[in-house]
GROMACS .gro file of N, CA and C in nm:
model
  342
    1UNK      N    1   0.085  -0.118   0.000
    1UNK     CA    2   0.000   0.000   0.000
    1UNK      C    3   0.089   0.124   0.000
    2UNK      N    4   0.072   0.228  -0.092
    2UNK     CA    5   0.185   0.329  -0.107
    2UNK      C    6   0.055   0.439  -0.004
    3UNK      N    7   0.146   0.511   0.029
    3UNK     CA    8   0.123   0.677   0.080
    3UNK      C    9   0.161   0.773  -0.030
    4UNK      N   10   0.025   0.839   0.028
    4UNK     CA   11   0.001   0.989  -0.037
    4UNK      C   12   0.147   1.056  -0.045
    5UNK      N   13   0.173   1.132  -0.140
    5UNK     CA   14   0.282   1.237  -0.128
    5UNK      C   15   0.210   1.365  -0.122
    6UNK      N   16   0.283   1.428  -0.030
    6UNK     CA   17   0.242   1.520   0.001
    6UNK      C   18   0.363   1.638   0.000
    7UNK      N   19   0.388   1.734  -0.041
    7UNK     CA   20   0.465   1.818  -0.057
    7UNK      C   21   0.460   1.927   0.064
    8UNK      N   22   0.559   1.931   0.158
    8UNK     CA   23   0.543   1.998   0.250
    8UNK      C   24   0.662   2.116   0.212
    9UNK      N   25   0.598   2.251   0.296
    9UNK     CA   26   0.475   2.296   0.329
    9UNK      C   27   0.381   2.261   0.267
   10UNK      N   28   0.238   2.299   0.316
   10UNK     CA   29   0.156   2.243   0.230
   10UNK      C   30   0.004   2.325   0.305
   11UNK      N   31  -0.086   2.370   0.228
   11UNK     CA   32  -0.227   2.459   0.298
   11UNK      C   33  -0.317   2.322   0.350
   12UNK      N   34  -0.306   2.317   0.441
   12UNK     CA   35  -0.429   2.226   0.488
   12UNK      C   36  -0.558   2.263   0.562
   13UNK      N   37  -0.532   2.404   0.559
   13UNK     CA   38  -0.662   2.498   0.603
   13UNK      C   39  -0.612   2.516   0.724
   14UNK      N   40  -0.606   2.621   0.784
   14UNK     CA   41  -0.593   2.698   0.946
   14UNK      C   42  -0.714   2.673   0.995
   15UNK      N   43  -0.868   2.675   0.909
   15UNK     CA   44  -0.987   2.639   0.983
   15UNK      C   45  -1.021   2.486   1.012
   16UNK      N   46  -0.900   2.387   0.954
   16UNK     CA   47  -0.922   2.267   1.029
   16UNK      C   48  -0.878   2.246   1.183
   17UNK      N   49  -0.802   2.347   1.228
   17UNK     CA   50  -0.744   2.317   1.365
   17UNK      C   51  -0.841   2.378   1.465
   18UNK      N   52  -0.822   2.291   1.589
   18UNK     CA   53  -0.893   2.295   1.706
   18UNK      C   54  -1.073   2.293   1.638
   19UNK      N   55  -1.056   2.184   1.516
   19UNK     CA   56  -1.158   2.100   1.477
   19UNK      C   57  -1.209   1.992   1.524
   20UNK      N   58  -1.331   1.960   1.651
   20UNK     CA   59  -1.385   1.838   1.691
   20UNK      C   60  -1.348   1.711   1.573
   21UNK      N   61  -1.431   1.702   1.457
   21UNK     CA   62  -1.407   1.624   1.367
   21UNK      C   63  -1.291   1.518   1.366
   22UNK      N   64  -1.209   1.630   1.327
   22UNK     CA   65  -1.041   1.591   1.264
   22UNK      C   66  -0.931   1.591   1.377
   23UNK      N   67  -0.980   1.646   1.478
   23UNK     CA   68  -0.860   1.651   1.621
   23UNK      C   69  -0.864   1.540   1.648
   24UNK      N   70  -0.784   1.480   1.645
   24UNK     CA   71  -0.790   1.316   1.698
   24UNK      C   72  -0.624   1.381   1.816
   25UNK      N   73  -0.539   1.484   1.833
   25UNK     CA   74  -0.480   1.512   1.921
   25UNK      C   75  -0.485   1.632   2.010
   26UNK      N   76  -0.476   1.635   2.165
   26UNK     CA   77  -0.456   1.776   2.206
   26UNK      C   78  -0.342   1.847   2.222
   27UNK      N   79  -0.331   1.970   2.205
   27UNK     CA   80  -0.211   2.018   2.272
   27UNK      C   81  -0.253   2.146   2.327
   28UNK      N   82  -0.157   2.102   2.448
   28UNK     CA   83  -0.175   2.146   2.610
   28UNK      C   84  -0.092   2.299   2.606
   29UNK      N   85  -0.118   2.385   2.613
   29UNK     CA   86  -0.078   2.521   2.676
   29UNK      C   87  -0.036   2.580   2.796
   30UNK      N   88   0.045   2.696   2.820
   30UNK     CA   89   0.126   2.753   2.885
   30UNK      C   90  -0.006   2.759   3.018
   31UNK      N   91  -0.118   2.838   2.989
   31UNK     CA   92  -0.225   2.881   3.058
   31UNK      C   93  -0.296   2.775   3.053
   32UNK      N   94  -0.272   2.635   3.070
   32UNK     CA   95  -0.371   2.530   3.113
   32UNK      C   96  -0.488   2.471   3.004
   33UNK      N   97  -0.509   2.581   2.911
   33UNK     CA   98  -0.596   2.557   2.781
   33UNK      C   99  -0.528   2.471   2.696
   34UNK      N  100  -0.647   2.407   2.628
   34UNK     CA  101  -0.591   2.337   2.524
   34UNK      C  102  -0.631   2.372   2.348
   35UNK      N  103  -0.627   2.253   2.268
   35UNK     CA  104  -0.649   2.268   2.120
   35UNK      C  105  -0.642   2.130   2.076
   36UNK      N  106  -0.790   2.144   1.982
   36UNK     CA  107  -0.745   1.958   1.930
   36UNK      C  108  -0.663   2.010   1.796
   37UNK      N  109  -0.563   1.911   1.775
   37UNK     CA  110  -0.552   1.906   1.625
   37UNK      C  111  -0.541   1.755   1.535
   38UNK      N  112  -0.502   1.779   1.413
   38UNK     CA  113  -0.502   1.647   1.392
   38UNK      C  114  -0.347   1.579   1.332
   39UNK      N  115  -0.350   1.442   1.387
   39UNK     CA  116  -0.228   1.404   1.420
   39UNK      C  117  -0.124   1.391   1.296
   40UNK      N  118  -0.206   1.355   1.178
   40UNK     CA  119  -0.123   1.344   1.034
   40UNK      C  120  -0.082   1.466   0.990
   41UNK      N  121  -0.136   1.603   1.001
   41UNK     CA  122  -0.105   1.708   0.948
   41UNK      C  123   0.027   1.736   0.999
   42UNK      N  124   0.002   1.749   1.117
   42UNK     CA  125   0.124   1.742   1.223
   42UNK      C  126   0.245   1.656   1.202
   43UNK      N  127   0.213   1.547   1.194
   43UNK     CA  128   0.320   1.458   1.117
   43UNK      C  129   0.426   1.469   1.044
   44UNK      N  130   0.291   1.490   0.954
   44UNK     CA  131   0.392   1.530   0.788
   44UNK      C  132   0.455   1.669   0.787
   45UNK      N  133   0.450   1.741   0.890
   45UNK     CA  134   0.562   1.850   0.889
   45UNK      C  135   0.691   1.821   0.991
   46UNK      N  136   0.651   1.701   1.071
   46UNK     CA  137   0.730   1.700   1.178
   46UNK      C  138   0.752   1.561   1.222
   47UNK      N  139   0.929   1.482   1.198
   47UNK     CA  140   0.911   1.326   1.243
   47UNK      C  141   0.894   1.384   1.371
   48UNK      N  142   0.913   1.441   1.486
   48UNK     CA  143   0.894   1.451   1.582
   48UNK      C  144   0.746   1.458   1.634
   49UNK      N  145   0.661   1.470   1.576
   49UNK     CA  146   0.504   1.428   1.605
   49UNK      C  147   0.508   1.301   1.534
   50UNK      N  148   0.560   1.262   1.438
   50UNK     CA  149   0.515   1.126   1.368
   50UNK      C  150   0.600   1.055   1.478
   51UNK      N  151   0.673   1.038   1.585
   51UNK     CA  152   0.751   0.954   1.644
   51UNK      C  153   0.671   0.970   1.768
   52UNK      N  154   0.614   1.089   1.821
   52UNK     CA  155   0.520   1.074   1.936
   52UNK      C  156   0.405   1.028   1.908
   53UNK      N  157   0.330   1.019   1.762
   53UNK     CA  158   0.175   0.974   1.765
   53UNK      C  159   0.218   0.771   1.709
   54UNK      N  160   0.316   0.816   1.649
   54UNK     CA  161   0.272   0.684   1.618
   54UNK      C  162   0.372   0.563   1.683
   55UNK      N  163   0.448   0.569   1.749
   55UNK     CA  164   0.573   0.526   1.817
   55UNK      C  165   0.541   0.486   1.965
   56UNK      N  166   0.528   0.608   2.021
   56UNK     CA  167   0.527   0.642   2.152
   56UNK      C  168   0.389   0.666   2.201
   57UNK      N  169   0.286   0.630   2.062
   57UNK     CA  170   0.128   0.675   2.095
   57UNK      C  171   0.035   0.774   2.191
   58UNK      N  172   0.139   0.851   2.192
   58UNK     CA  173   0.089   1.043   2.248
   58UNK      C  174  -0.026   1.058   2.245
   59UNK      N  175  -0.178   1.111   2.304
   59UNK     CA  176  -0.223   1.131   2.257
   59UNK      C  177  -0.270   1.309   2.280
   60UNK      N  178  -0.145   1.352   2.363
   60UNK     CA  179  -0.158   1.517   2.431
   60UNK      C  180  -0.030   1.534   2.427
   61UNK      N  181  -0.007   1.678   2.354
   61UNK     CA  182   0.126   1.741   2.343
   61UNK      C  183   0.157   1.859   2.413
   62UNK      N  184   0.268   1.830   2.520
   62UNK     CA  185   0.209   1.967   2.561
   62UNK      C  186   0.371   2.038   2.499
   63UNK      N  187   0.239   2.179   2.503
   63UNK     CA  188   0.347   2.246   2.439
   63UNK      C  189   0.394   2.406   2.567
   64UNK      N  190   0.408   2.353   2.645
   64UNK     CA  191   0.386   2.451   2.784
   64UNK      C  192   0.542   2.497   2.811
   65UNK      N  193   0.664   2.491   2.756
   65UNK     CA  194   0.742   2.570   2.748
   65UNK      C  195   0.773   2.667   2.615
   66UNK      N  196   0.663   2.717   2.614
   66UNK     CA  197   0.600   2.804   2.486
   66UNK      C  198   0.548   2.881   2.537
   67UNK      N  199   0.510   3.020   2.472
   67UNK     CA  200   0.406   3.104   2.544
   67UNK      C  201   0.283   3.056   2.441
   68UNK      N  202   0.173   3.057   2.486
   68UNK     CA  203   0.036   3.051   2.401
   68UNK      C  204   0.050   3.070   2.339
   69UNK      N  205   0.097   3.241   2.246
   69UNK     CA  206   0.087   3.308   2.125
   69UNK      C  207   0.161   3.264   2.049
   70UNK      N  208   0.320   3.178   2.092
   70UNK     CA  209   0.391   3.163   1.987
   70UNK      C  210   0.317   2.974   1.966
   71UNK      N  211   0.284   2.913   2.062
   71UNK     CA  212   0.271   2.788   2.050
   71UNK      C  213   0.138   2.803   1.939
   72UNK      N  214   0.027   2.879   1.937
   72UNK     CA  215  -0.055   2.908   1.886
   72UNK      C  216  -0.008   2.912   1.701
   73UNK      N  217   0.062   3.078   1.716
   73UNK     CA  218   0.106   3.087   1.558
   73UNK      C  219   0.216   2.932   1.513
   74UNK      N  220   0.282   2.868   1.589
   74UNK     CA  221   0.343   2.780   1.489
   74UNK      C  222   0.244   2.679   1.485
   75UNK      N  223   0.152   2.622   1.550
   75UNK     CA  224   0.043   2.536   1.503
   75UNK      C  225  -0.055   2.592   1.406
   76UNK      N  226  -0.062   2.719   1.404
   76UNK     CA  227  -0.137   2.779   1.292
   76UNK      C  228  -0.101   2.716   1.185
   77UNK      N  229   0.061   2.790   1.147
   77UNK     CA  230   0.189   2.801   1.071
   77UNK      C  231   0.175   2.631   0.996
   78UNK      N  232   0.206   2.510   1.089
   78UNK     CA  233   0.193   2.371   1.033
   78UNK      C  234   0.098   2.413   0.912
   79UNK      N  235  -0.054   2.440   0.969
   79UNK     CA  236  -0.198   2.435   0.885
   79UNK      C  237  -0.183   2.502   0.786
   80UNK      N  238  -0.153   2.655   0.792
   80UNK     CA  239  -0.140   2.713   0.664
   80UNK      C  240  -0.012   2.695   0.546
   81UNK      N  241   0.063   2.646   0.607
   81UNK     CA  242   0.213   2.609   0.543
   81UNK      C  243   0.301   2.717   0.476
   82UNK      N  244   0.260   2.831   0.590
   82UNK     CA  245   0.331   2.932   0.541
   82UNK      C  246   0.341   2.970   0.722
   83UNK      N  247   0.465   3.064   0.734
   83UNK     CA  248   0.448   3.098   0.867
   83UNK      C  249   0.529   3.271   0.835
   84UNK      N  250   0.473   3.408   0.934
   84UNK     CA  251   0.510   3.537   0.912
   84UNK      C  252   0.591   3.532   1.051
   85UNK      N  253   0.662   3.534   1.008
   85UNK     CA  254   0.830   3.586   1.107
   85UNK      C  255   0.829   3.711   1.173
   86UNK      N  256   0.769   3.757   1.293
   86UNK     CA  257   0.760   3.832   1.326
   86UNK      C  258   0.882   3.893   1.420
   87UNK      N  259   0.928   3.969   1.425
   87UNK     CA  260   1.045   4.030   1.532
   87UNK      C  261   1.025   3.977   1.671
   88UNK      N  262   0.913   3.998   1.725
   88UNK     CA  263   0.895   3.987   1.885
   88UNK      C  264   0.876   3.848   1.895
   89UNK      N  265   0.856   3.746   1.848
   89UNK     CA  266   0.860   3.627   1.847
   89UNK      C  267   0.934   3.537   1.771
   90UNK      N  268   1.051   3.590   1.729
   90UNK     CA  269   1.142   3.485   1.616
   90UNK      C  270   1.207   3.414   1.670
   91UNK      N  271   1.255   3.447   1.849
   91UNK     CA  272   1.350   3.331   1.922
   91UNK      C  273   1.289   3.213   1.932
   92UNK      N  274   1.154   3.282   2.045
   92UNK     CA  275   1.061   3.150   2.024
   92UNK      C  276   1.015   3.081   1.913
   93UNK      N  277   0.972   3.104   1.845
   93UNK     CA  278   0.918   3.032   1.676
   93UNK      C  279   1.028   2.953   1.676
   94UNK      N  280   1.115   3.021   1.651
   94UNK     CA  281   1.255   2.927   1.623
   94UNK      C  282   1.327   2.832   1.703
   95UNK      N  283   1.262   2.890   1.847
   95UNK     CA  284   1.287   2.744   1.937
   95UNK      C  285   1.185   2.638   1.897
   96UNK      N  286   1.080   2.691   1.895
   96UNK     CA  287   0.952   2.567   1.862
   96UNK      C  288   0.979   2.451   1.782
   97UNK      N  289   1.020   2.540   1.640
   97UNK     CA  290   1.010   2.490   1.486
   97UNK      C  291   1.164   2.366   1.533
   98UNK      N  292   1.268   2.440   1.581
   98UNK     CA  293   1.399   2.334   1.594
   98UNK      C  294   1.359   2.223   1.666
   99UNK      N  295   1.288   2.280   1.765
   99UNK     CA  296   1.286   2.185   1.870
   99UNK      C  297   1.151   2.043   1.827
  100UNK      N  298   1.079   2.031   1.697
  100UNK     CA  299   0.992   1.957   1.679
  100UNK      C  300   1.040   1.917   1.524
  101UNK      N  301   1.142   1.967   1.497
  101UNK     CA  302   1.227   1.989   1.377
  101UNK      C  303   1.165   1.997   1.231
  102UNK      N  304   1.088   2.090   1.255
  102UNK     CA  305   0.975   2.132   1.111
  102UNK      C  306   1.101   2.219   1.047
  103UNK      N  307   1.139   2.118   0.901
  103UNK     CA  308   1.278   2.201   0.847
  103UNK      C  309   1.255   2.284   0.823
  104UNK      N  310   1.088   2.328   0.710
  104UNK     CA  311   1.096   2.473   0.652
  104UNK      C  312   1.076   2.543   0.706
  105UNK      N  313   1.007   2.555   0.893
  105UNK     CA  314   1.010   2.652   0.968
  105UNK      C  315   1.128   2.697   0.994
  106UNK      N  316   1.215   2.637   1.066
  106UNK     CA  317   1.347   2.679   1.086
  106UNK      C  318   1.419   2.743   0.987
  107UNK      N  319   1.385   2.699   0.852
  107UNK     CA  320   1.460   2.756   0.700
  107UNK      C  321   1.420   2.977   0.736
  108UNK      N  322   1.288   2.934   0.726
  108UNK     CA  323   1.213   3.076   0.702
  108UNK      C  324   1.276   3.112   0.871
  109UNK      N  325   1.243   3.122   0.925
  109UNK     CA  326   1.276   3.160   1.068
  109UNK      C  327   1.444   3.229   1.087
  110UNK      N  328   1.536   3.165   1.002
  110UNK     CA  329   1.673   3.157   0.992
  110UNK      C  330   1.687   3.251   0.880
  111UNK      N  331   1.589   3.263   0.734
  111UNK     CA  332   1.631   3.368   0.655
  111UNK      C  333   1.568   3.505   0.712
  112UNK      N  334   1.465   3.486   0.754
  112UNK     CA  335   1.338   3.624   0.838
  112UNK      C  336   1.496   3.709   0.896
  113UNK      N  337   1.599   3.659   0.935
  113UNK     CA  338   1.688   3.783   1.031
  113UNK      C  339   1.842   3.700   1.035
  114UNK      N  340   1.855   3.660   0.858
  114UNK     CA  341   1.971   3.680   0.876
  114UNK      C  342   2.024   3.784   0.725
   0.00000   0.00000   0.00000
């Protein structure tokens, strides 16, 4: 059985996240709130979710050494497959993106200010 190719980045809609439907995962926030999302989108930008959902069978990520806003915009960022590099948040983004090792975040994140 072959798999889809999928060309990442890639638009998978920003209005699918923190979708009942399609969230088959949560992730846990700085302020105790959460967000469903869904676990393949996530994946395919990141072996580091494909090694916690399907490996280590995760089914809550927390993402609580993050602030909300940045944990927020890079889960946006996965969905829309584009992410805006903002000044006041490029350390963090860029800790996020390394640290779950989404390459083209880190790419854009690394050209945004050099």
């Amino acid at each position: 059985m072959s798999v889809a190719e999928v060309s990442i980045p890639c638009n998978f809609g920003v209005g699918n996240l923190h979708n009942e439907f399609h969230g088959n995962v949560t992730m846990e926030f700085q302020d105790s709130t959460s967000m469903r999302a869904c676990s393949l989108i996530l994946s395919w930008n990141s072996e580091v979710f494909t090694h916690l959902f399907s490996e280590l069978r995760q089914g809550t990520v927390e993402l609580k050494d993050f602030s909300k806003d940045v944990a927020v915009i890079f889960l946006e960022s996965l969905y829309r497959g584009d992410v805006v590099v903002e000044k006041s948040h490029f350390r963090e983004l860029y800790k996020v993106s390394h640290a779950f090792k989404v390459k083209w975040m880190v790419k854009k994140c690394t050209a945004a200010f050099t």
